[in-house]
Amino acid sequence: MSTASSETATGSAAPDDGPEKRSRKPPRLTVPDGVRPYLAPLLLYGVTKLVGLTVFAWLLESADDYQKKNPRFGGGAHWWDVLATWDGWWYLQVAEKGYDPGPLEPLGPGGLFTVKQNSVAFFPLYPGLIRGTSEITGLGLYGSGILVSVLASFVAAAGIYAVISTLAGVRAGTIAAGLWAVAPGAGVEWAVYSESVFVAIAAWCCYCVMKRRWVAAGLLAFAAGLNRPTSAALIGAVGLAAIVTLARRESRREHGVSGPVYAMVAAPLGLLTYITWVGLSSGDLTAYFTLQREGWAHYFDFGKYTLDVLGNTAVGHNNYLFAFSVPDLLGVQIVLALPFLIALMLRKKPPLVLVAYTLASVITVLGTQQMFGNTGRYLLPVFPLLLAPAAAMSRLKWPSLAVFFATAAVASGWYAHYVIFELGIP
C-alpha cells in the first residue's frame, strides 16, 4: 500500500482547517496545590476585615471628630490618616529618619513622665520593612506601612490556619483565621502598627516548632526579637520546647541535637542585640527599660495595676492611671474571659510551645502597667486562645457561621477599631 493511501486511511494527512476553525480552550488559572488549602481562610479573613474597616470609616465620618484632633493623636485630614496616628506616627518617624540614640533626657520633676520619649522604644523590623517597601515600590511611607501590615496580616492568618488546622481540622483552622479578624484589638492589623508582622512571625514560628523545623523556628524567633519586646514570650516558648526535646531520649534520637540547640541559641539574639545596642548607644545598659518605665509608664508590676483597674471598674470609679471608660470596660470583659479560654485551650492538649507562649504572653500583659484599655490589642498575638472556640464552632453549619461572621464583622468596626483609636489610646 502506498504511503499516500496509508495516510488517507489513518487520517494523518487530513487538511488543516486553519487556526480560526480549531477549537481553542481558554487558559485556566491553576492554583498550586500548596496554596489551595489557604484560599478559604484567607478569603474569610479578608472579607471580614474589609467589612470591619468599612464600618470604622463610616463611624469616623458620622462622628466627625477626627478632623478636629491632632494628626499625631487620632486625627487627620482623611479617615484613613487615623490608621497612622499614635504609635503609627513613631514608626513612620523611624522609617523616615532612623534612630537618634543618646543619653536619656530627664524631664522636670512632678510629672507622670520623668524622661523624654525617644523613638528607640520602637523596635526596628517593622519600620525597616516600611522603608524598604517604600524604596522598592515608590509608595510613600504611609502607603508602604499599610501595605506591609495588610500583607503581613494575611501571612499571619495563614499561619493561624496552619497551626489550628493541624490540631483541630481544616474547618476549625478556617474559622480561627476569621476569628482573628474580629478579635478585640484587631483594628491595628490593617494600620501602621507592628502587630500583624509579629503575629505572622509568631504563628509560623510555633508551626515550625510543632513540625520540628528547628532552624526555621530559631530564625523566626530571632526576627520576632527585632520586632517587639513581647517577643520574649515566644523566645522562651521556643527555648522550652527545645530543652524538653533534648531532655527526652526518644525525641533526641528522632530529631537530633543540633536543631534544637540552634533554635535555643538563635532565638534570643535579635531581642538581646537590639536592647544591648540601645543601652550602649545611651551609655546605660538598662536604658531601654528605663525609657519604658519613665518615658511611657510601662513596666512589669506583677499585676498591681490590673487589679487596681478591676477594683475601680467594679465600683464605677476611675481613680487609676490611663482611665478610658469604654475601652477599659471592654478590657475587663476580656480579662474575665481569659481563665475560661485558657482552660478550654488546655483541654485540647496543645503542644508545649503553644501552652508556654500563651501563658507567658498572658502573664506579661496582665502583669504590666500599661494602657488597660488596650488589653485586647496586647492579647492579639495570643492566637492559641482561638483553638477551643474555633473547634467548637466548626460543628456549626455554614449558614450559621455566615450570620456570626457578618454580625461580628460589623460590630468589630466599633469595638476593635473605633473604640481603641478614637475612644482610647491604641
Coordinates of C-alpha atoms in Angstrom, one line a residue:
M1 CA 0.0 0.0 0.0
S2 CA 1.4 3.4 -0.9
T3 CA 2.3 6.0 1.7
A4 CA -0.4 8.3 0.5
S5 CA -3.0 5.6 0.9
S6 CA -1.8 4.8 4.4
E7 CA -2.0 8.5 5.4
T8 CA -5.5 8.7 3.9
A9 CA -6.6 5.6 5.7
T10 CA -5.3 6.7 9.1
G11 CA -6.4 10.3 8.6
S12 CA -2.9 11.6 9.4
A13 CA -2.9 13.7 6.2
A14 CA -6.2 15.4 6.8
P15 CA -6.2 19.0 5.6
D16 CA -5.6 21.8 8.1
D17 CA -8.7 23.9 8.6
G18 CA -6.7 26.8 9.8
P19 CA -6.3 28.3 13.2
E20 CA -9.7 30.1 13.0
K21 CA -11.5 26.8 12.9
R22 CA -9.5 25.0 15.6
S23 CA -11.2 24.6 19.0
R24 CA -9.1 26.6 21.4
K25 CA -9.7 26.3 25.2
P26 CA -9.1 29.4 27.2
P27 CA -6.1 29.2 29.5
R28 CA -7.1 28.1 33.0
L29 CA -5.8 29.7 36.1
T30 CA -4.2 27.0 38.2
V31 CA -3.6 27.3 41.9
P32 CA -0.6 25.4 43.3
D33 CA -1.6 22.5 45.5
G34 CA 0.3 24.0 48.4
V35 CA -1.7 27.3 48.2
R36 CA -5.2 25.9 47.7
P37 CA -5.9 25.0 51.3
Y38 CA -5.3 28.6 52.3
L39 CA -7.8 30.2 49.9
A40 CA -10.9 29.7 52.1
P41 CA -9.3 31.0 55.4
L42 CA -7.7 34.0 53.7
L43 CA -10.9 34.8 51.8
L44 CA -12.9 34.7 55.1
Y45 CA -10.2 36.8 56.8
G46 CA -10.0 39.4 54.1
V47 CA -13.8 39.9 53.6
T48 CA -14.4 40.1 57.4
K49 CA -11.6 42.6 57.9
L50 CA -12.8 44.7 54.9
V51 CA -16.3 44.9 56.4
G52 CA -14.9 46.0 59.8
L53 CA -12.7 48.6 58.2
T54 CA -15.7 50.0 56.2
V55 CA -17.8 50.3 59.4
F56 CA -14.9 52.0 61.1
A57 CA -14.7 54.6 58.3
W58 CA -18.4 55.2 58.4
L59 CA -18.3 55.7 62.2
L60 CA -15.4 58.2 61.8
E61 CA -17.3 60.2 59.2
S62 CA -20.5 60.1 61.2
A63 CA -18.9 61.3 64.4
D64 CA -16.9 63.9 62.6
D65 CA -14.4 64.3 65.4
Y66 CA -11.2 63.0 63.9
Q67 CA -10.6 66.2 61.7
K68 CA -10.6 68.3 64.9
K69 CA -7.9 66.2 66.6
N70 CA -4.2 66.5 66.3
P71 CA -2.9 64.5 63.3
R72 CA -0.5 62.8 65.6
F73 CA -3.1 61.8 68.2
G74 CA -6.1 60.2 66.4
G75 CA -6.8 62.9 63.9
G76 CA -6.1 63.7 60.3
A77 CA -7.4 65.2 57.1
H78 CA -9.0 61.9 55.9
W79 CA -10.4 59.0 57.9
W80 CA -7.5 56.7 56.8
D81 CA -5.0 59.1 58.3
V82 CA -6.2 57.9 61.7
L83 CA -4.6 54.5 61.0
A84 CA -1.1 56.1 61.2
T85 CA -1.6 58.0 64.4
W86 CA -0.3 57.3 68.0
D87 CA 2.3 54.5 67.7
G88 CA 2.0 54.7 63.9
W89 CA 3.5 58.2 64.0
W90 CA 6.5 56.9 65.8
Y91 CA 7.0 54.0 63.3
L92 CA 6.8 56.4 60.4
Q93 CA 9.4 58.7 62.1
V94 CA 11.8 55.8 62.4
A95 CA 11.2 54.7 58.8
E96 CA 11.9 58.2 57.6
K97 CA 14.7 59.4 59.9
G98 CA 16.1 56.4 61.6
Y99 CA 17.1 56.5 65.3
D100 CA 18.8 59.2 67.2
P101 CA 20.2 57.4 70.2
G102 CA 21.9 59.1 73.0
P103 CA 21.6 59.5 76.8
L104 CA 18.1 59.7 78.1
E105 CA 16.9 63.3 78.6
P106 CA 15.4 63.9 82.0
L107 CA 12.3 66.0 82.4
G108 CA 11.2 68.3 85.2
P109 CA 10.0 66.7 88.4
G110 CA 6.4 66.3 89.3
G111 CA 5.0 65.0 86.1
L112 CA 3.9 61.5 85.1
F113 CA 7.0 61.0 82.9
T114 CA 10.5 61.7 84.1
V115 CA 12.4 61.2 80.9
K116 CA 11.7 62.4 77.3
Q117 CA 10.2 59.8 75.0
N118 CA 12.5 58.5 72.3
S119 CA 12.0 56.5 69.1
V120 CA 14.4 53.8 70.2
A121 CA 11.5 52.4 72.2
F122 CA 10.1 51.1 68.9
F123 CA 11.9 48.1 67.5
P124 CA 13.5 48.3 64.0
L125 CA 12.0 45.4 62.0
Y126 CA 8.6 46.9 61.1
P127 CA 9.9 50.5 60.3
G128 CA 12.7 48.8 58.3
L129 CA 10.2 46.9 56.3
I130 CA 8.3 50.2 55.7
R131 CA 11.4 51.9 54.5
G132 CA 12.4 49.0 52.2
T133 CA 9.0 48.7 50.7
S134 CA 8.9 52.4 50.0
E135 CA 12.3 52.3 48.3
I136 CA 11.2 49.3 46.1
T137 CA 7.7 50.3 45.2
G138 CA 7.9 54.1 45.2
L139 CA 5.0 54.3 47.6
G140 CA 5.2 56.9 50.3
L141 CA 5.9 55.8 53.8
Y142 CA 2.3 55.8 54.9
G143 CA 1.2 53.6 51.9
S144 CA 4.1 51.3 52.5
G145 CA 3.3 51.0 56.2
I146 CA -0.3 50.0 55.4
L147 CA 0.8 47.6 52.6
V148 CA 3.3 45.9 54.9
S149 CA 0.7 45.5 57.6
V150 CA -2.0 44.2 55.3
L151 CA 0.2 41.7 53.6
A152 CA 1.6 40.5 56.9
S153 CA -1.9 40.1 58.3
F154 CA -2.7 37.6 55.5
V155 CA 0.6 35.8 56.3
A156 CA -0.5 35.8 59.9
A157 CA -4.0 34.5 59.1
A158 CA -2.4 31.7 57.0
G159 CA -0.1 30.8 59.9
I160 CA -3.0 30.7 62.4
Y161 CA -4.9 28.4 60.0
A162 CA -1.8 26.2 59.7
V163 CA -1.5 25.8 63.4
I164 CA -5.2 25.4 64.3
S165 CA -6.0 23.1 61.3
T166 CA -3.1 20.8 62.4
L167 CA -4.7 20.4 65.8
A168 CA -8.4 20.6 65.2
G169 CA -9.0 20.2 61.5
V170 CA -9.3 22.3 58.3
R171 CA -12.7 23.7 59.2
A172 CA -11.5 24.9 62.6
G173 CA -8.4 26.4 61.1
T174 CA -10.5 28.4 58.6
I175 CA -12.8 29.7 61.4
A176 CA -9.8 30.6 63.5
A177 CA -8.5 32.8 60.7
G178 CA -11.9 34.5 60.6
L179 CA -12.0 34.9 64.4
W180 CA -8.6 36.7 64.4
A181 CA -10.1 39.3 62.0
V182 CA -12.8 40.2 64.6
A183 CA -10.8 39.8 67.8
P184 CA -10.7 42.7 70.2
G185 CA -7.9 45.0 69.1
A186 CA -8.0 43.7 65.5
G187 CA -8.2 47.2 64.3
V188 CA -4.4 47.5 64.3
E189 CA -4.0 44.6 61.9
W190 CA -4.5 47.0 58.9
A191 CA -2.9 50.1 60.5
V192 CA 0.6 51.4 60.8
Y193 CA 1.3 49.1 63.8
S194 CA 3.7 46.1 64.2
E195 CA 1.1 43.5 65.4
S196 CA 0.5 41.9 62.0
V197 CA 4.2 41.4 61.4
F198 CA 4.7 40.0 64.8
V199 CA 1.7 37.5 64.7
A200 CA 2.9 36.4 61.2
I201 CA 6.3 35.5 62.6
A202 CA 4.9 34.0 65.9
A203 CA 2.3 31.8 64.2
W204 CA 4.7 30.3 61.7
C205 CA 7.4 30.0 64.4
C206 CA 5.1 27.9 66.5
Y207 CA 4.1 25.9 63.5
C208 CA 7.8 25.2 62.7
V209 CA 8.4 24.0 66.3
M210 CA 5.3 21.7 66.0
K211 CA 6.8 20.3 62.8
R212 CA 10.3 20.1 64.4
R213 CA 11.8 22.5 61.8
W214 CA 14.2 23.9 64.4
V215 CA 16.4 26.0 62.1
A216 CA 13.4 27.9 60.7
A217 CA 11.9 28.3 64.2
G218 CA 15.1 29.8 65.5
L219 CA 15.4 32.2 62.7
L220 CA 11.8 33.3 63.1
A221 CA 12.2 33.8 66.8
F222 CA 15.3 35.8 66.1
A223 CA 13.3 38.1 63.7
A224 CA 10.5 38.4 66.3
G225 CA 13.0 39.8 68.7
L226 CA 13.7 42.6 66.3
N227 CA 10.0 43.5 66.1
R228 CA 8.6 43.7 69.6
P229 CA 9.8 43.4 73.2
T230 CA 7.0 41.0 73.9
S231 CA 8.8 38.5 71.7
A232 CA 10.4 37.3 75.0
A233 CA 7.3 35.1 75.4
L234 CA 7.8 33.5 72.0
I235 CA 11.5 33.2 72.5
G236 CA 11.0 31.5 75.9
A237 CA 8.5 29.1 74.4
V238 CA 10.8 28.0 71.6
G239 CA 13.7 27.5 74.1
L240 CA 11.5 25.5 76.5
A241 CA 10.3 23.3 73.6
A242 CA 13.9 22.7 72.5
I243 CA 15.0 21.9 76.1
V244 CA 12.2 19.3 76.5
T245 CA 13.1 17.8 73.1
L246 CA 16.7 17.4 74.2
A247 CA 15.8 16.1 77.6
R248 CA 13.9 13.1 76.2
R249 CA 16.0 10.3 74.8
E250 CA 13.4 9.3 72.2
S251 CA 12.9 12.8 70.8
R252 CA 16.6 13.3 70.8
R253 CA 17.1 10.3 68.7
E254 CA 14.3 11.2 66.3
H255 CA 15.1 14.9 65.9
G256 CA 18.8 15.1 66.7
V257 CA 20.6 17.6 68.9
S258 CA 21.9 20.3 66.6
G259 CA 18.5 21.6 65.5
P260 CA 17.0 22.3 69.0
V261 CA 20.4 23.7 70.2
Y262 CA 20.5 26.0 67.2
A263 CA 16.9 27.2 67.9
M264 CA 17.8 27.8 71.6
V265 CA 20.9 29.9 70.7
A266 CA 19.4 31.8 67.8
A267 CA 16.0 32.7 69.2
P268 CA 17.0 35.4 71.8
L269 CA 19.8 37.0 69.7
G270 CA 17.5 39.6 68.0
L271 CA 16.0 40.8 71.2
L272 CA 19.2 40.9 73.1
T273 CA 21.1 42.6 70.2
Y274 CA 18.7 45.5 70.0
I275 CA 18.3 46.1 73.7
T276 CA 22.1 46.0 74.1
W277 CA 22.5 48.4 71.2
V278 CA 20.1 50.9 72.8
G279 CA 22.0 50.5 76.1
L280 CA 25.4 51.0 74.6
S281 CA 24.2 54.0 72.5
S282 CA 22.6 55.6 75.6
G283 CA 25.5 54.9 77.9
D284 CA 23.4 52.8 80.2
L285 CA 22.7 49.1 79.5
T286 CA 19.3 49.4 81.2
A287 CA 18.3 52.4 79.1
Y288 CA 15.6 50.6 77.2
F289 CA 13.8 49.5 80.4
T290 CA 14.3 53.0 82.0
L291 CA 12.7 54.6 78.9
Q292 CA 9.7 52.3 79.0
R293 CA 9.2 52.9 82.7
E294 CA 9.9 56.6 82.9
G295 CA 9.0 57.7 79.4
W296 CA 5.9 55.6 78.8
A297 CA 5.0 54.4 82.3
H298 CA 5.1 50.8 81.1
Y299 CA 6.7 48.3 83.4
F300 CA 6.1 44.9 85.0
D301 CA 4.4 45.3 88.4
F302 CA 3.2 41.8 89.0
G303 CA -0.4 42.7 88.2
K304 CA -0.8 45.5 90.7
Y305 CA -2.1 47.9 88.0
T306 CA -4.5 45.3 86.6
L307 CA -6.0 44.6 90.0
D308 CA -6.4 48.4 90.6
V309 CA -8.3 48.8 87.3
L310 CA -10.5 45.8 88.0
G311 CA -11.3 47.1 91.5
N312 CA -12.1 50.6 90.3
T313 CA -14.3 49.4 87.4
A314 CA -16.2 47.1 89.7
V315 CA -17.5 50.0 91.8
G316 CA -17.8 52.5 88.9
H317 CA -14.7 54.6 89.8
N318 CA -11.8 55.7 87.6
N319 CA -9.1 56.5 90.2
Y320 CA -6.3 54.9 88.2
L321 CA -3.8 55.7 85.6
F322 CA -4.8 55.9 81.9
A323 CA -8.5 55.7 82.6
F324 CA -10.7 55.4 79.5
S325 CA -14.2 54.2 80.3
V326 CA -15.4 52.4 77.2
P327 CA -12.1 50.7 76.3
D328 CA -11.5 49.8 79.9
L329 CA -14.9 48.2 80.3
L330 CA -14.2 46.0 77.2
G331 CA -10.8 45.2 78.7
V332 CA -12.4 44.0 81.9
Q333 CA -14.6 41.6 80.0
I334 CA -11.6 40.3 78.1
V335 CA -9.7 39.7 81.4
L336 CA -12.7 37.9 82.9
A337 CA -12.9 35.6 79.8
L338 CA -9.2 34.7 79.9
P339 CA -9.4 31.9 82.6
F340 CA -12.2 30.2 80.6
L341 CA -10.4 30.5 77.3
I342 CA -7.2 29.2 78.8
A343 CA -8.9 26.2 80.5
L344 CA -10.6 25.3 77.2
M345 CA -7.4 25.6 75.3
L346 CA -5.6 23.3 77.8
R347 CA -8.4 20.7 77.5
K348 CA -7.4 20.4 73.8
K349 CA -3.9 19.4 75.0
P350 CA -2.0 21.6 72.5
P351 CA 1.8 21.3 72.0
L352 CA 4.1 22.7 74.7
V353 CA 5.2 25.6 72.6
L354 CA 1.6 26.9 72.3
V355 CA 0.9 26.5 76.0
A356 CA 4.2 28.2 77.0
Y357 CA 3.7 31.0 74.5
T358 CA 0.1 31.6 75.6
L359 CA 0.7 31.6 79.4
A360 CA 3.8 33.7 79.2
S361 CA 2.1 36.3 77.0
V362 CA -1.0 36.5 79.2
I363 CA 1.2 36.8 82.4
T364 CA 3.2 39.6 80.6
V365 CA 0.0 41.5 79.6
L366 CA -1.8 41.2 82.9
G367 CA 1.4 41.8 85.0
T368 CA 2.4 45.0 83.3
Q369 CA 1.3 48.6 83.9
Q370 CA 0.3 49.9 80.5
M371 CA -2.9 51.2 78.8
F372 CA -5.5 48.8 80.3
G373 CA -8.0 49.7 77.5
N374 CA -5.5 48.2 75.1
T375 CA -5.7 44.7 76.7
G376 CA -7.4 43.3 73.5
R377 CA -4.6 44.7 71.4
Y378 CA -1.9 43.4 73.7
L379 CA -3.5 39.9 73.6
L380 CA -4.0 40.0 69.8
P381 CA -0.8 37.9 69.3
V382 CA -2.1 35.1 71.6
F383 CA -3.7 33.3 68.8
P384 CA -3.7 29.8 70.5
L385 CA -6.7 31.1 72.6
L386 CA -8.7 30.7 69.4
L387 CA -8.2 26.9 69.3
A388 CA -11.1 25.9 71.5
P389 CA -13.7 28.4 70.1
A390 CA -12.7 27.5 66.6
A391 CA -13.0 23.8 67.3
A392 CA -16.4 24.3 68.9
M393 CA -17.7 26.5 66.1
S394 CA -16.5 24.0 63.5
R395 CA -19.6 21.9 64.3
L396 CA -21.9 24.7 63.1
K397 CA -23.3 24.7 59.6
W398 CA -22.0 27.4 57.2
P399 CA -25.3 29.4 57.2
S400 CA -24.9 29.8 61.0
L401 CA -21.3 30.7 60.6
A402 CA -22.1 33.3 57.9
V403 CA -24.6 35.0 60.3
F404 CA -22.0 35.0 63.1
F405 CA -19.1 36.4 61.0
A406 CA -21.4 39.0 59.3
T407 CA -22.5 40.3 62.7
A408 CA -19.1 40.1 64.2
A409 CA -17.5 41.9 61.2
V410 CA -19.9 44.8 61.5
A411 CA -19.5 45.0 65.3
S412 CA -15.7 44.9 65.0
G413 CA -15.8 48.2 63.2
W414 CA -16.8 49.7 66.6
Y415 CA -15.2 47.6 69.3
A416 CA -12.0 46.6 67.5
H417 CA -11.4 49.8 65.6
Y418 CA -13.3 52.9 66.7
V419 CA -13.0 52.2 70.4
I420 CA -9.3 51.9 70.5
F421 CA -8.4 54.6 68.0
E422 CA -11.0 57.3 69.0
L423 CA -12.2 56.5 72.5
G424 CA -8.9 55.5 73.9
I425 CA -5.2 55.4 73.0
P426 CA -4.1 52.4 71.0

